mmCIF file of N, CA and C in Angstrom:
data_model
loop_
_atom_site.group_PDB
_atom_site.id
_atom_site.type_symbol
_atom_site.label_atom_id
_atom_site.label_comp_id
_atom_site.label_asym_id
_atom_site.label_seq_id
_atom_site.Cartn_x
_atom_site.Cartn_y
_atom_site.Cartn_z
ATOM 1 N N UNK A 1 1.192 -0.946 0.020
ATOM 2 C CA UNK A 1 0.050 -0.387 0.630
ATOM 3 C C UNK A 1 1.082 1.335 -0.178
ATOM 4 N N UNK A 2 0.777 2.625 -1.341
ATOM 5 C CA UNK A 2 1.088 3.231 -1.224
ATOM 6 C C UNK A 2 1.079 4.466 0.460
ATOM 7 N N UNK A 3 1.774 5.743 0.953
ATOM 8 C CA UNK A 3 2.539 5.807 1.804
ATOM 9 C C UNK A 3 0.515 6.789 1.818
ATOM 10 N N UNK A 4 -0.365 7.660 2.421
ATOM 11 C CA UNK A 4 -1.387 8.513 2.359
ATOM 12 C C UNK A 4 -0.834 10.212 2.575
ATOM 13 N N UNK A 5 -1.212 10.460 1.986
ATOM 14 C CA UNK A 5 -0.892 11.524 0.561
ATOM 15 C C UNK A 5 -1.410 13.041 1.867
ATOM 16 N N UNK A 6 0.427 13.539 1.980
ATOM 17 C CA UNK A 6 0.142 14.802 3.094
ATOM 18 C C UNK A 6 -0.691 15.888 1.850
ATOM 19 N N UNK A 7 -1.159 16.509 3.033
ATOM 20 C CA UNK A 7 -1.519 18.212 2.791
ATOM 21 C C UNK A 7 0.032 19.044 2.331
ATOM 22 N N UNK A 8 0.455 20.052 1.843
ATOM 23 C CA UNK A 8 0.860 21.379 1.104
ATOM 24 C C UNK A 8 0.900 21.947 1.228
ATOM 25 N N UNK A 9 0.433 22.863 2.213
ATOM 26 C CA UNK A 9 0.392 24.659 1.862
ATOM 27 C C UNK A 9 1.751 24.736 1.720
ATOM 28 N N UNK A 10 1.016 25.284 -0.271
ATOM 29 C CA UNK A 10 2.245 26.865 -0.140
ATOM 30 C C UNK A 10 1.170 28.164 -0.513
ATOM 31 N N UNK A 11 2.787 28.588 -0.477
ATOM 32 C CA UNK A 11 2.173 30.520 -0.814
ATOM 33 C C UNK A 11 1.575 30.831 -1.892
ATOM 34 N N UNK A 12 0.196 31.532 -2.701
ATOM 35 C CA UNK A 12 -0.419 31.449 -3.617
ATOM 36 C C UNK A 12 0.400 32.522 -4.052
ATOM 37 N N UNK A 13 0.815 31.960 -5.340
ATOM 38 C CA UNK A 13 1.706 32.914 -6.620
ATOM 39 C C UNK A 13 3.201 32.843 -5.497
ATOM 40 N N UNK A 14 3.922 32.220 -4.762
ATOM 41 C CA UNK A 14 4.974 32.694 -3.860
ATOM 42 C C UNK A 14 4.764 34.034 -3.277
ATOM 43 N N UNK A 15 3.382 34.804 -3.563
ATOM 44 C CA UNK A 15 3.433 36.326 -2.291
ATOM 45 C C UNK A 15 2.884 35.424 -1.404
ATOM 46 N N UNK A 16 3.462 36.242 -0.103
ATOM 47 C CA UNK A 16 2.971 36.453 1.502
ATOM 48 C C UNK A 16 1.706 36.659 1.836
ATOM 49 N N UNK A 17 1.417 36.389 2.348
ATOM 50 C CA UNK A 17 -0.178 36.735 3.096
ATOM 51 C C UNK A 17 0.076 38.349 2.827
ATOM 52 N N UNK A 18 -1.349 38.692 3.198
ATOM 53 C CA UNK A 18 -0.823 40.766 3.798
ATOM 54 C C UNK A 18 -1.188 40.700 4.900
ATOM 55 N N UNK A 19 -1.633 40.120 5.983
ATOM 56 C CA UNK A 19 -1.198 40.003 7.536
ATOM 57 C C UNK A 19 -0.307 38.890 8.249
ATOM 58 N N UNK A 20 0.591 39.682 9.087
ATOM 59 C CA UNK A 20 2.247 39.014 8.437
ATOM 60 C C UNK A 20 2.430 38.609 10.401
ATOM 61 N N UNK A 21 1.594 37.319 11.332
ATOM 62 C CA UNK A 21 2.185 37.268 12.334
ATOM 63 C C UNK A 21 2.910 37.510 13.173
ATOM 64 N N UNK A 22 3.477 38.416 14.109
ATOM 65 C CA UNK A 22 4.294 37.694 15.240
ATOM 66 C C UNK A 22 5.062 36.664 15.401
ATOM 67 N N UNK A 23 5.817 36.454 14.771
ATOM 68 C CA UNK A 23 6.672 34.925 15.306
ATOM 69 C C UNK A 23 6.417 35.100 17.112
ATOM 70 N N UNK A 24 6.555 33.598 17.289
ATOM 71 C CA UNK A 24 6.864 34.173 19.381
ATOM 72 C C UNK A 24 7.943 33.352 19.607
ATOM 73 N N UNK A 25 9.059 33.824 20.074
ATOM 74 C CA UNK A 25 10.551 32.794 19.809
ATOM 75 C C UNK A 25 10.624 31.656 21.405
ATOM 76 N N UNK A 26 9.674 30.763 21.016
ATOM 77 C CA UNK A 26 10.050 30.151 22.010
ATOM 78 C C UNK A 26 10.824 29.635 23.353
ATOM 79 N N UNK A 27 10.677 29.775 24.572
ATOM 80 C CA UNK A 27 12.349 29.123 25.382
ATOM 81 C C UNK A 27 12.854 27.916 24.957
ATOM 82 N N UNK A 28 13.994 28.187 25.190
ATOM 83 C CA UNK A 28 14.413 27.029 24.764
ATOM 84 C C UNK A 28 14.244 26.139 25.758
ATOM 85 N N UNK A 29 13.876 24.348 25.091
ATOM 86 C CA UNK A 29 13.982 23.669 26.760
ATOM 87 C C UNK A 29 14.376 22.727 27.373
ATOM 88 N N UNK A 30 14.331 22.844 28.574
ATOM 89 C CA UNK A 30 16.065 22.200 29.599
ATOM 90 C C UNK A 30 14.846 21.903 30.286
ATOM 91 N N UNK A 31 15.586 20.306 30.087
ATOM 92 C CA UNK A 31 16.363 19.330 30.949
ATOM 93 C C UNK A 31 16.848 19.526 31.725
ATOM 94 N N UNK A 32 16.356 18.877 32.958
ATOM 95 C CA UNK A 32 17.144 18.249 34.186
ATOM 96 C C UNK A 32 17.576 16.988 33.818
ATOM 97 N N UNK A 33 18.880 16.594 34.920
ATOM 98 C CA UNK A 33 18.974 15.333 34.598
ATOM 99 C C UNK A 33 18.077 14.372 35.282
ATOM 100 N N UNK A 34 17.402 14.689 36.316
ATOM 101 C CA UNK A 34 17.015 13.733 36.442
ATOM 102 C C UNK A 34 15.760 12.826 35.602
ATOM 103 N N UNK A 35 14.904 13.469 34.580
ATOM 104 C CA UNK A 35 14.720 13.749 32.978
ATOM 105 C C UNK A 35 15.336 13.359 32.128
ATOM 106 N N UNK A 36 15.957 13.814 31.541
ATOM 107 C CA UNK A 36 17.546 12.539 31.086
ATOM 108 C C UNK A 36 17.510 11.318 31.928
ATOM 109 N N UNK A 37 18.025 11.251 32.627
ATOM 110 C CA UNK A 37 18.266 9.347 33.511
ATOM 111 C C UNK A 37 16.746 8.750 32.640
ATOM 112 N N UNK A 38 15.689 9.436 33.101
ATOM 113 C CA UNK A 38 14.130 8.766 33.680
ATOM 114 C C UNK A 38 14.095 8.047 31.888
ATOM 115 N N UNK A 39 14.374 9.916 30.695
ATOM 116 C CA UNK A 39 14.550 8.552 29.236
ATOM 117 C C UNK A 39 14.788 8.461 28.288
ATOM 118 N N UNK A 40 16.649 8.152 29.892
ATOM 119 C CA UNK A 40 18.076 6.639 28.892
ATOM 120 C C UNK A 40 17.606 5.344 29.712
ATOM 121 N N UNK A 41 17.236 5.163 30.393
ATOM 122 C CA UNK A 41 15.970 4.473 32.333
ATOM 123 C C UNK A 41 15.283 3.509 30.825
ATOM 124 N N UNK A 42 14.458 4.253 30.619
ATOM 125 C CA UNK A 42 12.682 4.242 30.366
ATOM 126 C C UNK A 42 13.163 2.745 28.032
ATOM 127 N N UNK A 43 14.466 4.042 27.379
ATOM 128 C CA UNK A 43 15.002 3.982 26.451
ATOM 129 C C UNK A 43 15.727 2.796 25.929
ATOM 130 N N UNK A 44 16.622 2.230 27.479
ATOM 131 C CA UNK A 44 17.413 1.115 27.843
ATOM 132 C C UNK A 44 16.203 -0.318 28.312
ATOM 133 N N UNK A 45 15.487 0.048 28.783
ATOM 134 C CA UNK A 45 14.709 -0.706 29.461
ATOM 135 C C UNK A 45 13.831 -1.429 27.955
ATOM 136 N N UNK A 46 13.807 -0.221 27.045
ATOM 137 C CA UNK A 46 12.324 -1.013 26.248
ATOM 138 C C UNK A 46 13.004 -1.689 24.598
ATOM 139 N N UNK A 47 14.056 -1.133 24.475
ATOM 140 C CA UNK A 47 15.363 -1.598 23.910
ATOM 141 C C UNK A 47 15.776 -3.181 24.610
ATOM 142 N N UNK A 48 16.118 -3.515 25.480
ATOM 143 C CA UNK A 48 15.817 -4.657 26.588
ATOM 144 C C UNK A 48 14.090 -6.200 25.758
ATOM 145 N N UNK A 49 13.403 -4.825 26.017
ATOM 146 C CA UNK A 49 12.622 -5.920 25.728
ATOM 147 C C UNK A 49 12.512 -6.425 24.460
ATOM 148 N N UNK A 50 12.871 -5.144 23.542
ATOM 149 C CA UNK A 50 12.636 -5.589 22.616
ATOM 150 C C UNK A 50 13.705 -6.878 21.438
ATOM 151 N N UNK A 51 14.931 -6.896 22.059
ATOM 152 C CA UNK A 51 15.170 -7.566 21.953
ATOM 153 C C UNK A 51 15.263 -8.868 22.400
ATOM 154 N N UNK A 52 14.399 -9.441 23.323
ATOM 155 C CA UNK A 52 14.250 -9.985 24.528
ATOM 156 C C UNK A 52 13.193 -10.865 22.813
ATOM 157 N N UNK A 53 11.677 -10.046 23.254
ATOM 158 C CA UNK A 53 10.796 -10.613 22.152
ATOM 159 C C UNK A 53 10.762 -10.688 20.533
ATOM 160 N N UNK A 54 12.433 -10.084 19.901
ATOM 161 C CA UNK A 54 13.465 -10.912 18.601
ATOM 162 C C UNK A 54 13.585 -12.318 18.736
ATOM 163 N N UNK A 55 14.263 -12.292 20.399
ATOM 164 C CA UNK A 55 15.436 -14.005 20.813
ATOM 165 C C UNK A 55 13.822 -14.307 20.864
ATOM 166 N N UNK A 56 12.684 -14.540 21.421
ATOM 167 C CA UNK A 56 11.383 -15.437 21.379
ATOM 168 C C UNK A 56 10.957 -16.066 20.370
ATOM 169 N N UNK A 57 10.722 -14.892 19.452
ATOM 170 C CA UNK A 57 10.286 -15.251 18.512
ATOM 171 C C UNK A 57 11.010 -15.750 17.213
ATOM 172 N N UNK A 58 12.382 -15.638 16.959
ATOM 173 C CA UNK A 58 13.668 -16.956 16.717
ATOM 174 C C UNK A 58 14.069 -18.340 16.727
ATOM 175 N N UNK A 59 13.398 -18.805 18.306
ATOM 176 C CA UNK A 59 13.542 -19.560 18.813
ATOM 177 C C UNK A 59 13.801 -19.401 19.918
ATOM 178 N N UNK A 60 15.461 -18.206 19.863
ATOM 179 C CA UNK A 60 16.336 -18.363 21.401
ATOM 180 C C UNK A 60 16.031 -18.482 22.318
ATOM 181 N N UNK A 61 14.671 -18.115 23.063
ATOM 182 C CA UNK A 61 14.476 -17.947 24.579
ATOM 183 C C UNK A 61 12.819 -18.579 25.186
ATOM 184 N N UNK A 62 13.375 -19.787 25.972
ATOM 185 C CA UNK A 62 11.344 -19.522 25.738
ATOM 186 C C UNK A 62 10.624 -18.924 27.285
ATOM 187 N N UNK A 63 11.431 -17.886 27.637
ATOM 188 C CA UNK A 63 10.933 -17.463 28.981
ATOM 189 C C UNK A 63 10.347 -15.624 27.969
ATOM 190 N N UNK A 64 10.444 -14.807 29.238
ATOM 191 C CA UNK A 64 11.104 -13.262 28.469
ATOM 192 C C UNK A 64 9.111 -12.475 28.398
ATOM 193 N N UNK A 65 9.096 -11.393 27.960
ATOM 194 C CA UNK A 65 8.402 -11.102 27.330
ATOM 195 C C UNK A 65 6.814 -11.788 26.052
ATOM 196 N N UNK A 66 5.578 -11.836 26.553
ATOM 197 C CA UNK A 66 4.702 -11.752 25.279
ATOM 198 C C UNK A 66 3.785 -11.038 25.189
ATOM 199 N N UNK A 67 3.922 -11.290 23.206
ATOM 200 C CA UNK A 67 2.953 -9.670 22.916
ATOM 201 C C UNK A 67 1.898 -10.381 22.722
ATOM 202 N N UNK A 68 0.936 -9.731 23.851
ATOM 203 C CA UNK A 68 -0.807 -10.137 23.209
ATOM 204 C C UNK A 68 -0.872 -9.796 22.005
ATOM 205 N N UNK A 69 -2.158 -10.817 21.742
ATOM 206 C CA UNK A 69 -2.360 -11.182 20.399
ATOM 207 C C UNK A 69 -3.742 -11.144 20.774
ATOM 208 N N UNK A 70 -5.092 -10.684 20.291
ATOM 209 C CA UNK A 70 -6.794 -11.278 20.977
ATOM 210 C C UNK A 70 -6.950 -12.855 20.002
ATOM 211 N N UNK A 71 -7.330 -13.675 20.858
ATOM 212 C CA UNK A 71 -7.650 -15.291 20.232
ATOM 213 C C UNK A 71 -8.894 -14.731 20.065
ATOM 214 N N UNK A 72 -9.866 -14.290 19.941
ATOM 215 C CA UNK A 72 -11.555 -14.228 19.596
ATOM 216 C C UNK A 72 -11.076 -12.329 19.188
ATOM 217 N N UNK A 73 -10.619 -12.054 17.595
ATOM 218 C CA UNK A 73 -11.067 -11.130 17.499
ATOM 219 C C UNK A 73 -12.504 -10.855 16.865
ATOM 220 N N UNK A 74 -12.374 -8.984 18.206
ATOM 221 C CA UNK A 74 -13.247 -7.843 17.307
ATOM 222 C C UNK A 74 -14.786 -8.137 16.449
ATOM 223 N N UNK A 75 -15.773 -8.560 15.589
ATOM 224 C CA UNK A 75 -15.686 -8.657 14.743
ATOM 225 C C UNK A 75 -16.291 -6.832 14.475
ATOM 226 N N UNK A 76 -16.874 -6.183 15.010
ATOM 227 C CA UNK A 76 -16.652 -4.751 14.695
ATOM 228 C C UNK A 76 -15.400 -4.593 14.651
ATOM 229 N N UNK A 77 -14.706 -4.909 15.058
ATOM 230 C CA UNK A 77 -12.849 -4.104 14.765
ATOM 231 C C UNK A 77 -12.806 -4.807 13.603
ATOM 232 N N UNK A 78 -13.383 -5.448 12.394
ATOM 233 C CA UNK A 78 -12.824 -6.045 11.297
ATOM 234 C C UNK A 78 -12.498 -4.701 10.377
ATOM 235 N N UNK A 79 -12.736 -3.837 10.363
ATOM 236 C CA UNK A 79 -12.703 -2.771 8.480
ATOM 237 C C UNK A 79 -12.450 -1.576 9.841
ATOM 238 N N UNK A 80 -11.133 -2.093 10.849
ATOM 239 C CA UNK A 80 -11.554 -0.203 11.678
ATOM 240 C C UNK A 80 -9.720 0.058 10.705
ATOM 241 N N UNK A 81 -10.029 0.957 10.630
ATOM 242 C CA UNK A 81 -8.532 1.388 9.618
ATOM 243 C C UNK A 81 -7.939 3.135 10.800
ATOM 244 N N UNK A 82 -7.087 3.352 11.549
ATOM 245 C CA UNK A 82 -6.494 4.365 12.460
ATOM 246 C C UNK A 82 -6.888 5.302 11.939
ATOM 247 N N UNK A 83 -6.713 6.018 12.278
ATOM 248 C CA UNK A 83 -6.894 7.856 11.801
ATOM 249 C C UNK A 83 -5.646 8.524 11.682
ATOM 250 N N UNK A 84 -5.474 9.269 10.515
ATOM 251 C CA UNK A 84 -4.793 9.676 10.244
ATOM 252 C C UNK A 84 -4.195 10.940 11.295
ATOM 253 N N UNK A 85 -3.960 11.850 12.888
ATOM 254 C CA UNK A 85 -4.064 13.157 12.822
ATOM 255 C C UNK A 85 -3.184 13.531 12.075
ATOM 256 N N UNK A 86 -2.496 13.526 11.711
ATOM 257 C CA UNK A 86 -1.500 14.571 10.770
ATOM 258 C C UNK A 86 -2.763 15.383 10.062
ATOM 259 N N UNK A 87 -3.281 14.132 9.339
ATOM 260 C CA UNK A 87 -4.980 14.818 8.090
ATOM 261 C C UNK A 87 -5.447 15.725 8.318
ATOM 262 N N UNK A 88 -6.183 14.657 10.136
ATOM 263 C CA UNK A 88 -7.010 15.501 10.272
ATOM 264 C C UNK A 88 -7.085 16.898 10.983
ATOM 265 N N UNK A 89 -6.022 17.111 11.587
ATOM 266 C CA UNK A 89 -5.081 18.438 11.919
ATOM 267 C C UNK A 89 -5.165 19.913 10.674
ATOM 268 N N UNK A 90 -4.884 18.713 8.997
ATOM 269 C CA UNK A 90 -4.840 19.971 8.884
ATOM 270 C C UNK A 90 -6.707 20.096 8.063
ATOM 271 N N UNK A 91 -7.381 19.068 7.596
ATOM 272 C CA UNK A 91 -8.537 19.231 7.741
ATOM 273 C C UNK A 91 -9.470 20.079 8.446
ATOM 274 N N UNK A 92 -9.377 20.351 9.817
ATOM 275 C CA UNK A 92 -9.680 20.894 10.627
ATOM 276 C C UNK A 92 -9.138 23.039 10.044
ATOM 277 N N UNK A 93 -7.686 22.576 10.398
ATOM 278 C CA UNK A 93 -6.646 24.369 9.454
ATOM 279 C C UNK A 93 -7.977 24.631 8.935
ATOM 280 N N UNK A 94 -7.738 24.068 7.242
ATOM 281 C CA UNK A 94 -8.799 23.891 6.675
ATOM 282 C C UNK A 94 -10.574 24.485 6.746
ATOM 283 N N UNK A 95 -10.958 23.857 6.995
ATOM 284 C CA UNK A 95 -11.974 23.930 8.125
ATOM 285 C C UNK A 95 -12.045 25.692 8.269
ATOM 286 N N UNK A 96 -11.271 25.693 9.175
ATOM 287 C CA UNK A 96 -11.590 27.147 9.960
ATOM 288 C C UNK A 96 -11.100 28.567 9.129
ATOM 289 N N UNK A 97 -9.816 28.046 8.092
ATOM 290 C CA UNK A 97 -9.698 29.287 7.092
ATOM 291 C C UNK A 97 -11.376 29.210 6.349
ATOM 292 N N UNK A 98 -11.862 28.043 6.088
ATOM 293 C CA UNK A 98 -12.708 28.482 4.851
ATOM 294 C C UNK A 98 -13.756 28.969 6.300
ATOM 295 N N UNK A 99 -14.195 28.543 7.268
ATOM 296 C CA UNK A 99 -14.629 29.400 7.621
ATOM 297 C C UNK A 99 -15.249 31.107 7.610
ATOM 298 N N UNK A 100 -13.563 31.467 7.840
ATOM 299 C CA UNK A 100 -13.310 32.381 8.570
ATOM 300 C C UNK A 100 -13.312 33.840 7.020
ATOM 301 N N UNK A 101 -13.397 33.241 5.994
ATOM 302 C CA UNK A 101 -13.204 34.018 4.431
ATOM 303 C C UNK A 101 -14.987 34.311 4.665
#
């Protein structure tokens, strides 16, 4: 399946909009040492889980993490398609523009 198409917003005829909004500079994000340690811990723990899952799939390990798979899938979810949030936000943005015009 080909990837979903994304909306790209280009300027009309290369012109700038008549009203320019002032750019608000966001303050730089500061991370504490504790935050960085937590991120590193979660990342390393997840890497171990993925390695163990890969090992159990290839038959290397008899115990370890188990990936959940439904034994009897819900028939109501047979045609479920996850939402593309980027596309949804783009549609909301376009709808606001159209309503303001």
